[in-house]
Coordinates of C-alpha atoms and ligand atoms in Angstrom, one line a residue:
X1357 CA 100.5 76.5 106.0
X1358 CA 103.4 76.6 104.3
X1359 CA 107.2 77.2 105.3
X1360 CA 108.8 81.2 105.6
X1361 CA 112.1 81.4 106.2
X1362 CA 113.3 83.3 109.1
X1363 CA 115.0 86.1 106.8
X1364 CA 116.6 88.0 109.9
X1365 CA 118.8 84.7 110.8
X1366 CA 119.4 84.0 107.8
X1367 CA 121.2 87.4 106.9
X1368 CA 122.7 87.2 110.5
X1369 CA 123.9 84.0 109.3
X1370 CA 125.0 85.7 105.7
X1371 CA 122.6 82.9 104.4
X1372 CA 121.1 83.2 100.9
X1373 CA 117.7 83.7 101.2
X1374 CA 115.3 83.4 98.1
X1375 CA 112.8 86.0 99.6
X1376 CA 115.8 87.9 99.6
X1377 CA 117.3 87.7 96.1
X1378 CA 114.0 88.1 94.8
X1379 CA 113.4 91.4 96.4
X1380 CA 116.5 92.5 95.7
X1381 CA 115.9 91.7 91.9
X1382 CA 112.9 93.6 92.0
X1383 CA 114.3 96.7 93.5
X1384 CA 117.6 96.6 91.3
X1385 CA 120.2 96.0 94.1
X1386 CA 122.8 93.3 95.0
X1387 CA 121.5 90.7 96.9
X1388 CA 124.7 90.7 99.1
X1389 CA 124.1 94.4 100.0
X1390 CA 120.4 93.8 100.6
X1391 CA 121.5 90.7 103.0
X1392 CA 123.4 93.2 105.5
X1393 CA 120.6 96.0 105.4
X1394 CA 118.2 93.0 106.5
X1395 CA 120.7 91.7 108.9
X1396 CA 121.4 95.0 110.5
X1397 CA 117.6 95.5 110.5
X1398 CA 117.2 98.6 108.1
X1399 CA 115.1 96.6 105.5
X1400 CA 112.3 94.7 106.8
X1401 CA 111.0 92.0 103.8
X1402 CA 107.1 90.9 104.4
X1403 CA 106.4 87.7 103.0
X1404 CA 103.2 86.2 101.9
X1405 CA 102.6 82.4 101.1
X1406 CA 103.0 81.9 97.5
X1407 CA 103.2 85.7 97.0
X1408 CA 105.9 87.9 96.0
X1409 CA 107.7 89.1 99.2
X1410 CA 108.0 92.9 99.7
X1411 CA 111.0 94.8 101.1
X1412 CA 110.5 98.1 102.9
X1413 CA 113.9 100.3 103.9
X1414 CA 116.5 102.2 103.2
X1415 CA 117.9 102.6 100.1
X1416 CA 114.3 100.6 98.7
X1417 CA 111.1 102.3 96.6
X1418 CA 109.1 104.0 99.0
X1419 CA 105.8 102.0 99.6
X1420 CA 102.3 102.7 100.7
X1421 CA 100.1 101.0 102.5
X1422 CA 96.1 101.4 102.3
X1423 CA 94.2 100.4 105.5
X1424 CA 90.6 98.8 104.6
X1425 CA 88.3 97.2 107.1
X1426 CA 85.0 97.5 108.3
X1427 CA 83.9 99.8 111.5
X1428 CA 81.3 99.3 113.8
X1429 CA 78.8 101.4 111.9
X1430 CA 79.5 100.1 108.1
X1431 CA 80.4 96.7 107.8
X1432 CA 79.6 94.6 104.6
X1433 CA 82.2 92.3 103.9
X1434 CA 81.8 92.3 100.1
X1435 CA 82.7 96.1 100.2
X1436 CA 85.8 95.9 102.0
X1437 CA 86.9 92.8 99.8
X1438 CA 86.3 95.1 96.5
X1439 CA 88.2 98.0 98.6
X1440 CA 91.1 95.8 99.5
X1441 CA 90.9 95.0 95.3
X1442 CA 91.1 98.5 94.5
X1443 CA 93.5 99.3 96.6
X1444 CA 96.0 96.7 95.3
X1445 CA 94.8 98.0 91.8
X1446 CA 95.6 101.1 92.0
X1447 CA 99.5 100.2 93.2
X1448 CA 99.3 100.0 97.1
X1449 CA 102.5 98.0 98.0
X1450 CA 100.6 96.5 101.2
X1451 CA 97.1 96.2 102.4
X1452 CA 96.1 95.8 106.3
X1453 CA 92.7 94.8 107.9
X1454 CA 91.4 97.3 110.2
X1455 CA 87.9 95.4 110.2
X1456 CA 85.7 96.0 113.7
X1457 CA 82.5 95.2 112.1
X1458 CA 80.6 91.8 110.9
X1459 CA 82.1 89.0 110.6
X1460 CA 86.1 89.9 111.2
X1461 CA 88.0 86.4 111.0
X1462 CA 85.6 85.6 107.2
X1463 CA 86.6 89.6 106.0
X1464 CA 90.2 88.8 106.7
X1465 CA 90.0 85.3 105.0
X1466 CA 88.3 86.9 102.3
X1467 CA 90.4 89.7 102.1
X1468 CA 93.6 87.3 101.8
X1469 CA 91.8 85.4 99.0
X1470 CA 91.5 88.4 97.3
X1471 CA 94.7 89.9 96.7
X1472 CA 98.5 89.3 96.7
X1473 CA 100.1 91.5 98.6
X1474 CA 101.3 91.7 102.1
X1475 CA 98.5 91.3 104.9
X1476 CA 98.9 93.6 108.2
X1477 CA 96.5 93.6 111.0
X1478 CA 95.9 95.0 114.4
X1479 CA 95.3 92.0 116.5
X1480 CA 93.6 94.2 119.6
X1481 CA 91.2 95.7 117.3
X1482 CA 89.5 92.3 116.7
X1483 CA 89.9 91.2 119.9
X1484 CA 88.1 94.1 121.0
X1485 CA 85.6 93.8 118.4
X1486 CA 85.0 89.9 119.3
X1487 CA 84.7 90.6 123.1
X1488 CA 82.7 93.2 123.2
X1489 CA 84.2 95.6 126.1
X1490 CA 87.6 96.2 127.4
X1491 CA 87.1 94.6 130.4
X1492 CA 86.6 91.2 129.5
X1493 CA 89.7 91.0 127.5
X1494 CA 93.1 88.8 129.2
X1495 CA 96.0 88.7 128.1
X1496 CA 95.5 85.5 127.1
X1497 CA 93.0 86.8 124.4
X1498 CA 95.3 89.5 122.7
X1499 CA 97.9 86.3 122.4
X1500 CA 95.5 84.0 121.0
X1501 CA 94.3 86.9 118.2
X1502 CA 97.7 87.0 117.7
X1503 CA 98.3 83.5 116.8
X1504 CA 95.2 83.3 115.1
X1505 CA 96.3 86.1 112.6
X1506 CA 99.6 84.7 112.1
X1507 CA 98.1 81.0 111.3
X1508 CA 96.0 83.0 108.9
X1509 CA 99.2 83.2 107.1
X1510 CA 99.4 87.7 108.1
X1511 CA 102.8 89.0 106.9
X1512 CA 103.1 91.7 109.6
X1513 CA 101.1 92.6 113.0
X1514 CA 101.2 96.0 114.9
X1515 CA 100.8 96.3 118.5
X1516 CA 101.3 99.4 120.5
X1517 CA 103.9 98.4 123.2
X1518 CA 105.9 100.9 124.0
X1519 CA 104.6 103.0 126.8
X1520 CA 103.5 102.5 130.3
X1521 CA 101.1 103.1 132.9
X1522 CA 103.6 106.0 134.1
X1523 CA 103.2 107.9 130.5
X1524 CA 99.4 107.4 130.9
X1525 CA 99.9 109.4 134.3
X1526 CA 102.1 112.2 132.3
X1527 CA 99.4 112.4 129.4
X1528 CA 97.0 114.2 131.8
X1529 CA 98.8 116.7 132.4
X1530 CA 100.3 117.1 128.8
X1531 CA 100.3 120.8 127.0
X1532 CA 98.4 118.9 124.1
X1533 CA 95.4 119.9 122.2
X1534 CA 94.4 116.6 120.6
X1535 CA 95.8 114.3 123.3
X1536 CA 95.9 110.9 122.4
X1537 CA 94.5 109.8 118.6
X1538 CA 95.7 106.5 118.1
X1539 CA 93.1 104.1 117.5
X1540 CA 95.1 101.0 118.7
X1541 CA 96.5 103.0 121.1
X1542 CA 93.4 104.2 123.0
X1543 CA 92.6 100.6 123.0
X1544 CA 95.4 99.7 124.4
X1545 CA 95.1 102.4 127.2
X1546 CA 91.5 101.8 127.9
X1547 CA 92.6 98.0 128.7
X1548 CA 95.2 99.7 130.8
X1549 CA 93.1 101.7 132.7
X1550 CA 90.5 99.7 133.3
X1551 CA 92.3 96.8 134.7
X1552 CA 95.0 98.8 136.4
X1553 CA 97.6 96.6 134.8
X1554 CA 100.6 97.5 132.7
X1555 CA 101.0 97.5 129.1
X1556 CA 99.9 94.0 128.2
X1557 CA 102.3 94.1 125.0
X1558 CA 105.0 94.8 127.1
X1559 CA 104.9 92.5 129.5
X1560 CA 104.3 90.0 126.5
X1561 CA 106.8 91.2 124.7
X1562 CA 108.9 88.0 124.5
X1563 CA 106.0 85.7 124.2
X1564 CA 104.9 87.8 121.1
X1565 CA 108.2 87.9 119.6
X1566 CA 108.3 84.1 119.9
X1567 CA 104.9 83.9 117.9
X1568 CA 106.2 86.0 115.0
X1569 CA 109.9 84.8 114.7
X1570 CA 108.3 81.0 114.1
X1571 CA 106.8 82.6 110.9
X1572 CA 108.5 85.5 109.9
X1573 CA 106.2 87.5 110.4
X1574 CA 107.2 91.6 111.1
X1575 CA 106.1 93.3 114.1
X1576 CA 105.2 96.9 113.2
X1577 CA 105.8 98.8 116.5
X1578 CA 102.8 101.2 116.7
X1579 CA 103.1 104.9 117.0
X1580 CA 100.3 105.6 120.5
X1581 CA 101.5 109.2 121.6
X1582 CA 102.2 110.3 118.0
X1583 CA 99.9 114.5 117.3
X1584 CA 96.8 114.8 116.4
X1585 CA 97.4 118.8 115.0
X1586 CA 99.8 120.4 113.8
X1587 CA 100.1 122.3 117.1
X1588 CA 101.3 119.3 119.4
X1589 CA 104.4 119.3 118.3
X1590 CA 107.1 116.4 119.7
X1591 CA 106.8 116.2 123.5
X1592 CA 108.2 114.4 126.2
X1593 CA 106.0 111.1 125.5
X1594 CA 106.6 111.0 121.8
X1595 CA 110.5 111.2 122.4
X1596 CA 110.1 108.6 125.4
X1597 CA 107.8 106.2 123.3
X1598 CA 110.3 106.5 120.5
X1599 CA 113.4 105.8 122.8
X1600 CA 111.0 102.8 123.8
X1601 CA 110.1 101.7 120.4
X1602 CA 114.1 102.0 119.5
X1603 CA 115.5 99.3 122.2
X1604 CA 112.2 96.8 121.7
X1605 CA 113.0 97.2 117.8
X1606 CA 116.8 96.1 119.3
X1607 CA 115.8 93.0 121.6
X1608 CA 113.1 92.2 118.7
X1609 CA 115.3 91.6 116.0
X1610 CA 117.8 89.6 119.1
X1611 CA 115.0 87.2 119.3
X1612 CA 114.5 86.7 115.1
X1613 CA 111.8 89.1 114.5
X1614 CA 111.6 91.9 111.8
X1615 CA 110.3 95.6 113.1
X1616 CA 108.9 98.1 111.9
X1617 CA 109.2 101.7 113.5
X1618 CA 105.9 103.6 113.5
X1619 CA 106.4 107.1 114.0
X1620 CA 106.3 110.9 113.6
X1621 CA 103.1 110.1 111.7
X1622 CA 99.7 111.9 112.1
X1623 CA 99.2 116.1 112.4
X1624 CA 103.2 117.5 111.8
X1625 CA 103.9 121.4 110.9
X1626 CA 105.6 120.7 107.5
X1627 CA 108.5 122.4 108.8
X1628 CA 109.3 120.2 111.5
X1629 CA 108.8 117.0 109.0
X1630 CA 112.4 116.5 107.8
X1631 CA 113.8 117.3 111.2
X1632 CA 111.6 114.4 113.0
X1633 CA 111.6 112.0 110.8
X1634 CA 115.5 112.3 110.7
X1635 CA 115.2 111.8 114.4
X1636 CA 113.3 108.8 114.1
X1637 CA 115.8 107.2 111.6
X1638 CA 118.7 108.1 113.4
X1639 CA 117.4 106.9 117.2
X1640 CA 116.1 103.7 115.5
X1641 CA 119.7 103.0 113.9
X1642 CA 117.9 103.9 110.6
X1643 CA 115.1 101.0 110.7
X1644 CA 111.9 101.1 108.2
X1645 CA 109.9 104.1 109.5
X1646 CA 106.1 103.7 108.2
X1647 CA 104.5 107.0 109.0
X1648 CA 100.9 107.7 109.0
X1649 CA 100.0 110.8 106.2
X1650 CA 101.7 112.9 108.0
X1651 CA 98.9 115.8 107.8
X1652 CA 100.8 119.3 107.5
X1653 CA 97.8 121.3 107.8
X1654 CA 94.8 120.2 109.9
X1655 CA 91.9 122.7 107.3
X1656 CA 92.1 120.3 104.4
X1657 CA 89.0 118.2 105.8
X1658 CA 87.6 116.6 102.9
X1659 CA 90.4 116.4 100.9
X1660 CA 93.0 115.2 103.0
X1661 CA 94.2 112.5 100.8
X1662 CA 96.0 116.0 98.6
X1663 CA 97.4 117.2 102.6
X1664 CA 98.7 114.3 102.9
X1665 CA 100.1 113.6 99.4
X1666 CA 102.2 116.6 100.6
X1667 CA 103.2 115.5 104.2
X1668 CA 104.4 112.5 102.9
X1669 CA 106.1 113.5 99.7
X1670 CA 108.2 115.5 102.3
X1671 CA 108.3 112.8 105.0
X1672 CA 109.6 110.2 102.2
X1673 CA 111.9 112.8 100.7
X1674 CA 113.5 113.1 104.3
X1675 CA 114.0 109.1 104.6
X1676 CA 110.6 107.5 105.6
X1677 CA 110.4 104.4 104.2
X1678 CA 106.6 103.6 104.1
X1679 CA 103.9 105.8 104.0
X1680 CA 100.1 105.0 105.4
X1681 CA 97.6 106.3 102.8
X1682 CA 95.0 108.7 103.8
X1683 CA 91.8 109.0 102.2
X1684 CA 89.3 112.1 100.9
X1685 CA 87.4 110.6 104.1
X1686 CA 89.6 110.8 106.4
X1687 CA 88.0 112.3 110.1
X1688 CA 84.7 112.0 108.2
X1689 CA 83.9 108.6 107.0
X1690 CA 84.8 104.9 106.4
X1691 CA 86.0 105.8 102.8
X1692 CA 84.0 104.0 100.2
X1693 CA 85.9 102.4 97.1
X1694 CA 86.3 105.1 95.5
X1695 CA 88.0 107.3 98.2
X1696 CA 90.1 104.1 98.9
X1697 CA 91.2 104.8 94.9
X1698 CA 91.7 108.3 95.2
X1699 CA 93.9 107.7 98.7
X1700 CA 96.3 105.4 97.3
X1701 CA 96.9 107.1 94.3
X1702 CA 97.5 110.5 96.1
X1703 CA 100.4 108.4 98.1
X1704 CA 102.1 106.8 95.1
X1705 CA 102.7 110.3 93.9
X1706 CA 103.7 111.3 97.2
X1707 CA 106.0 107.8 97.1
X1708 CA 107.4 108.9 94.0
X1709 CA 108.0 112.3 94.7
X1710 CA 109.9 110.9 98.2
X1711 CA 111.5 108.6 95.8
X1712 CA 112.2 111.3 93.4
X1713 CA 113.7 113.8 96.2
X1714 CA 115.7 110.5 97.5
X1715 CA 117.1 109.4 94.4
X1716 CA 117.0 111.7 92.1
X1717 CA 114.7 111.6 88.9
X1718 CA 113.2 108.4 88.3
X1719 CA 113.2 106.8 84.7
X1720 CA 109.4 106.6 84.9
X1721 CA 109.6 110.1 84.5
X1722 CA 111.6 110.3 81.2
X1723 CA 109.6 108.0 79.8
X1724 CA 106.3 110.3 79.6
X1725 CA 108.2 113.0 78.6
X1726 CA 109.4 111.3 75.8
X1727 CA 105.8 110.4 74.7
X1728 CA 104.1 113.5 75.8
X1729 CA 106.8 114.6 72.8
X1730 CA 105.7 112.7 70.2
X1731 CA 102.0 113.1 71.4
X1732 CA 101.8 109.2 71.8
X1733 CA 98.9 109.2 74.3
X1734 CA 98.8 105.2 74.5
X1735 CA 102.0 104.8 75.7
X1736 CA 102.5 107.9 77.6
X1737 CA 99.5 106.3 79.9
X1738 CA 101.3 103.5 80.7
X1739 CA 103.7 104.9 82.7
X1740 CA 101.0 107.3 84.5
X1741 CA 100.6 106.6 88.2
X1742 CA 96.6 106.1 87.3
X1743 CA 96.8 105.7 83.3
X1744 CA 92.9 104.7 83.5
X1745 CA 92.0 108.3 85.1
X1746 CA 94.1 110.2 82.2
X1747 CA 92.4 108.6 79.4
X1748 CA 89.1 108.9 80.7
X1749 CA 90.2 112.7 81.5
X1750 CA 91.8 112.4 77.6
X1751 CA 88.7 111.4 76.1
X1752 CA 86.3 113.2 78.0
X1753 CA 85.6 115.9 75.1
X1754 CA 85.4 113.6 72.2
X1755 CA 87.6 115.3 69.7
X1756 CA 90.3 112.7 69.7
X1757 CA 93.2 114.5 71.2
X1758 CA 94.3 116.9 73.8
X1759 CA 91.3 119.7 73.7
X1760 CA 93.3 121.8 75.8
X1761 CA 94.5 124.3 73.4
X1762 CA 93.2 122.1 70.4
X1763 CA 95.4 123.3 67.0
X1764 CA 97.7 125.9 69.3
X1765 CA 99.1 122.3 70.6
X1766 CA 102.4 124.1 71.5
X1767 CA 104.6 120.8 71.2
X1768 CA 103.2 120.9 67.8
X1769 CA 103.7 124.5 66.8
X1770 CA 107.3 123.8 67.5
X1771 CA 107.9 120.8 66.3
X1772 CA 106.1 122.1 62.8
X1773 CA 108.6 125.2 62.8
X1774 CA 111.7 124.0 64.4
X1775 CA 111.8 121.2 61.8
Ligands
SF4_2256 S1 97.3 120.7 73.3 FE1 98.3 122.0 74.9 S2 98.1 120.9 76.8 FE2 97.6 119.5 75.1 S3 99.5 118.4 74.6 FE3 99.5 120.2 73.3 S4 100.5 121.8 74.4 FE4 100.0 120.2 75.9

């Protein structure tokens, strides 16, 4: 195991940080400027030994993250280890482990092997898996998963802390359609109500923080009471859990850990989108916000990777900072590889888009015009979110160019009379 710096004191500290200044480089900022955003918590960076470190924040490239993993039902590891290939392939910024199935400490080894970018998991979902029932779990289990992923060298965990037993009580009564749909959250619940016994990440709140901080790694501060339609629009719990989220984000980053908000993410009216997730950023003192989809309309079943391409082209426009992919099989099946392919390139267009509406048109952009001009098919495809897909689309008729309007090419008309 080799040696992370801890990146939040050293920005407190005004420190230069190599993770830092190489982040920076890669997102074409000064490395003083991106010191204070870490410092003041608004950019989280994920490291990885011997891997490039990520940043995710404000005033950063919107990044995606494709969850992989097996499930209880479909679990072969050498699947999900191509998946987790594909996925970094195909341009997600960051991969995380969801597996429940097989052989879950191998898949996440193998899964590390197997690609270079950063590594979240969900500690309670193995522990789960590895126990068996909800009941037999202590709180001394959830901490040593925890420490187990972390000495697996994880760059970020999530844990859904940030609600009580009280809020469990309100959620029976709650005007809701869907109810609860977190996954990690329903674990988390079920441990709750079983035992009687309060949120186990809360009360270990310090103990977990102390864990992470000793590795850098970032706590991503899951998102329990977040909609499951479009119809349960922000209640009472979401704004309480988000209050919650807001002042453990606070005392996390006292105690040298990086966070994460999760938030606003799941089923949102794309109405509402822009006003919650300026909300979130603004009751989080503007901290990453990784948001899941969101999902704007609930009827796109089968092709809810192009739903949510929308909900979070608009979500990223508005200020999220990190967007979790969704696939074609999304509410219908553990995607296969390639649904995983399909999901993250619907979110790098959504990313860019964000990006686009955030910053205004991106370079990229120019570029393929510029090409698309001179009909220079080669390079125009290297600056295609999936080049691969356009030239198999390109060549698919065999007649050596665009067969769309074959010789009415109206680029070519033009050029031919307007030279
Ligand atoms: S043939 Fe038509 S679609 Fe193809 S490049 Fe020319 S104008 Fe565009």
């Amino acid at each position: 195991m080799s040696f992370r710096e801890n990146l939040i004191e050293a920005a407190i500290a005004g420190r230069e940080a190599p993770a830092i200044n190489a982040v920076a480089k890669t997102e074409g900022m000064r490395s003083d400027y991106l010191l204070k955003q870490v410092a003041t918590g608004r950019v989280v960076i994920m490291q990885r030994d011997g891997k490039p470190p990520l940043g995710i924040g404000g005033g950063l490239r919107t990044k995606v993250n494709a969850n992989i993993g097996t499930s209880t039902d479909v679990f072969d590891p050498d699947k999900e280890v191509e998946k987790a290939r594909i996925a970094e392939k195909y341009g997600a910024d960051t991969v995380t482990d969801l597996s429940m199935g097989g052989p879950t400490d191998d898949i996440l080894r193998r899964i590390s092997e197997a690609t270079s970018t950063p590594l979240t998991t969900v500690p309670i979902y193995q522990t789960v898996a590895q126990k068996g029932s909800f009941e037999s779990i202590t709180e001394r289990d959830l901490v040593q998963t925890i420490r187990k992923h972390v000495g697996a060298g994880i760059s970020s965990i999530v844990v859904h802390a940030a609600f009580t037993f009280d809020m469990l009580e309100e959620l029976k009564d709650a005007k809701r359609i869907m109810g609860m749909v977190s996954k990690g959250g329903s674990f988390t619940s079920a441990w709750m109500l079983q035992k009687g016994e309060e949120n186990p990440f809360l009360t270990l709140f310090d103990e977990i923080c102390g864990i992470l901080a000793k590795r850098d790694v970032v706590l991503s501060l899951g998102n329990t009471m977040r909609s499951g339609c479009i119809h349960d629009l922000m209640d009472g719990l979401q704004v309480k859990e988000l209050e919650m989220n807001a002042d453990l984000a606070r005392k996390a980053n006292e105690l040298g850990v990086q966070v994460v908000i999760e938030g606003m993410g799941g089923h949102v009216s794309p109405d509402r989108i822009p006003d919650y997730v300026a909300q979130y950023k603004k009751k989080t003192d503007f901290r990453p916000l990784f948001v899941a989809g969101p999902l704007p309309i609930d009827i796109g079943v089968g092709y809810d990777h192009i739903s949510g391409c929308v909900g979070g082209a608009i979500a990223a426009g508005a200020g999220a900072d990190y967007l979790c992919y969704i696939t074609p099989s999304e509410h219908l099946a553990l995607p296969n590889a390639g649904q995983v392919r399909e999901g993250v390139v619907a979110f790098k267009i959504a990313a860019h888009i964000g990006d686009t509406l955030k910053y205004g048109p991106r370079p990229e952009d120019k570029m393929l015009a510029r090409y698309r001009k001179e009909r220079d098919w080669v390079n125009q495809f290297k600056f295609a979110i999936d080049g691969e897909k356009a030239i198999e689309t390109y060549t698919q008729n065999g007649t050596g160019t665009c067969s769309m309007c074959g010789k009415y090419c109206a680029i070519a008309i033009m050029e031919n009379y307007l030279k």
